XYZ file of C-alpha atoms in Angstrom:
183
model
C 18.654 -3.988 -10.833
C 19.116 -6.535 -13.836
C 21.903 -5.873 -16.120
C 22.395 -8.025 -19.277
C 25.637 -8.519 -21.291
C 25.435 -10.468 -24.843
C 28.365 -12.312 -25.714
C 27.549 -13.974 -28.892
C 24.448 -14.341 -31.856
C 22.876 -17.413 -29.758
C 20.076 -16.803 -26.672
C 22.052 -19.045 -24.583
C 24.952 -16.982 -24.908
C 23.106 -14.274 -22.970
C 24.883 -13.612 -19.557
C 22.380 -12.233 -17.092
C 23.832 -10.770 -13.714
C 21.775 -9.542 -10.914
C 23.106 -7.077 -8.729
C 20.812 -7.206 -5.221
C 19.901 -3.755 -3.275
C 20.440 -4.310 0.238
C 19.691 -0.592 1.478
C 18.092 2.264 0.278
C 20.755 4.951 0.700
C 19.080 8.146 -0.548
C 19.009 11.240 1.903
C 15.699 11.686 0.735
C 14.011 8.116 1.160
C 12.231 8.759 4.819
C 12.591 5.917 7.274
C 10.838 7.832 10.166
C 7.368 7.294 11.424
C 5.250 4.832 12.711
C 4.223 2.417 9.441
C 5.742 -0.668 8.627
C 3.899 -0.361 5.166
C 4.958 -2.441 1.938
C 6.291 -1.170 -1.526
C 3.572 -0.969 -3.907
C 4.658 -0.021 -7.775
C 2.538 1.442 -10.122
C 3.360 3.404 -13.471
C 7.224 3.152 -13.108
C 7.050 4.303 -9.373
C 7.594 2.787 -6.183
C 5.304 3.967 -3.296
C 5.507 2.987 0.567
C 4.237 5.021 3.318
C 5.585 6.822 6.431
C 2.796 7.271 8.938
C 1.126 10.182 7.530
C 2.071 10.799 3.792
C 2.190 8.303 0.812
C 5.752 8.842 -0.839
C 7.283 7.499 -4.201
C 10.753 7.114 -5.877
C 11.889 8.516 -8.809
C 10.525 7.455 -12.267
C 11.876 4.172 -13.381
C 14.008 4.068 -9.960
C 13.887 1.854 -7.258
C 16.807 3.616 -5.449
C 16.400 7.282 -5.929
C 13.843 9.583 -4.338
C 13.261 13.271 -4.041
C 12.244 15.450 -0.747
C 8.979 16.464 -2.315
C 7.936 13.578 -3.639
C 4.946 12.876 -1.260
C 1.033 13.527 -0.928
C -0.397 13.942 2.268
C -3.156 11.272 3.470
C -5.259 13.707 5.489
C -8.967 13.139 4.521
C -9.268 11.564 8.069
C -7.076 12.256 11.398
C -5.699 8.512 11.805
C -2.459 7.159 11.336
C -1.660 5.614 7.950
C -0.872 1.991 8.157
C -0.999 0.103 5.059
C -0.699 0.740 1.346
C -1.877 -1.611 -1.734
C -2.769 -1.288 -5.312
C -6.297 -1.663 -6.875
C -6.233 -1.519 -10.827
C -4.672 1.909 -11.467
C -5.025 3.027 -8.025
C -2.866 3.381 -4.810
C -4.880 2.691 -1.712
C -3.921 3.929 1.341
C -5.295 2.235 4.683
C -5.280 4.410 7.978
C -6.566 2.932 11.377
C -9.893 4.384 9.932
C -10.212 5.016 6.786
C -9.110 4.564 3.179
C -7.914 6.943 0.625
C -7.224 6.408 -3.152
C -4.682 8.152 -5.301
C -4.119 8.154 -8.959
C -1.238 8.770 -11.021
C -2.293 12.394 -12.360
C 1.033 12.965 -13.934
C 2.362 16.054 -12.292
C 6.262 16.377 -13.308
C 6.887 17.838 -9.796
C 6.757 16.470 -6.753
C 4.231 13.557 -6.293
C 2.714 12.165 -9.605
C -0.609 11.579 -7.347
C -3.967 13.290 -7.216
C -6.111 12.184 -4.291
C -9.528 10.778 -5.655
C -12.406 12.268 -3.088
C -14.912 9.481 -4.059
C -12.660 6.898 -2.982
C -12.652 7.492 0.479
C -14.225 5.000 3.124
C -14.466 5.403 6.779
C -13.451 1.864 7.227
C -9.808 1.087 8.238
C -6.901 -1.681 8.096
C -5.378 -3.105 11.485
C -1.695 -3.010 9.910
C 0.341 -3.797 6.505
C 0.572 -7.358 7.803
C -3.496 -7.410 7.770
C -3.804 -7.269 4.630
C -3.505 -9.229 1.300
C -4.100 -9.112 -2.531
C -5.819 -11.988 -4.040
C -6.152 -11.587 -8.090
C -7.679 -8.380 -7.952
C -9.476 -8.534 -4.684
C -7.887 -6.807 -1.561
C -8.680 -8.577 1.701
C -7.882 -6.767 5.039
C -9.057 -6.674 8.857
C -10.060 -3.560 9.738
C -13.228 -1.682 11.340
C -14.475 1.951 11.675
C -12.214 3.883 13.631
C -13.525 2.638 16.994
C -15.802 -0.092 16.106
C -15.583 -4.336 15.891
C -12.876 -6.294 13.728
C -14.347 -7.790 10.511
C -12.869 -9.253 7.152
C -13.220 -6.838 4.399
C -12.643 -7.037 0.519
C -12.122 -4.273 -1.825
C -13.413 -4.699 -5.145
C -13.512 -1.698 -7.367
C -12.626 0.463 -4.410
C -15.496 -0.244 -2.197
C -15.072 -2.272 1.123
C -17.482 -5.244 1.596
C -17.636 -7.065 4.859
C -17.111 -10.647 4.193
C -16.622 -12.186 7.272
C -19.368 -14.091 9.439
C -20.288 -13.185 13.151
C -18.698 -16.330 14.099
C -14.900 -15.135 12.593
C -15.797 -11.626 13.693
C -15.989 -13.031 17.494
C -12.525 -14.845 16.812
C -10.698 -11.746 15.542
C -12.325 -9.668 18.525
C -10.928 -11.987 20.997
C -7.378 -11.833 19.663
C -7.817 -8.267 19.439
C -9.127 -7.654 23.167
C -6.053 -9.813 24.439
C -3.354 -7.775 22.585
C -3.083 -10.441 20.051
C -1.994 -9.756 16.466
C -4.147 -11.161 13.294
C -2.439 -11.612 10.047
C -3.924 -12.011 6.342
C -2.253 -14.062 3.787
């Protein structure tokens, strides 16, 4: 959190202090689940995943959470493993699917509403296998039980961008229980 205090009229007299957040202690912040996802901000909310849902903070808060502030990610029967933001849409990645959500402005529970047209049957390996570069999201993933490829999402549509040579290398890493990272 950022706290400012002015001691005079000049800009150089502005004293800025920063208090770091070491741990979110709100009882409604869900720490169980099997996902090691990231935090994604949009419209004054902080979003994260717990393995089955996309959850959010209270409006304009990093540390306050409500028990009902979540939306089920249930258009496919896979585990949720990653989250990203593309323009004004939160994309939630399962191991074999992607679902999009937009801010519908609901006052109670989650502000999110599912965008059914954004659903895809291509998923990500993990949060570590996903990165954002400018307006594109790149991730390693596949259909539920398919070969691994590098995908790019632009305007909510995944497009394969890896060559067969790169796909073979990633497949070898996966077959030997290795881990792929995207950065």
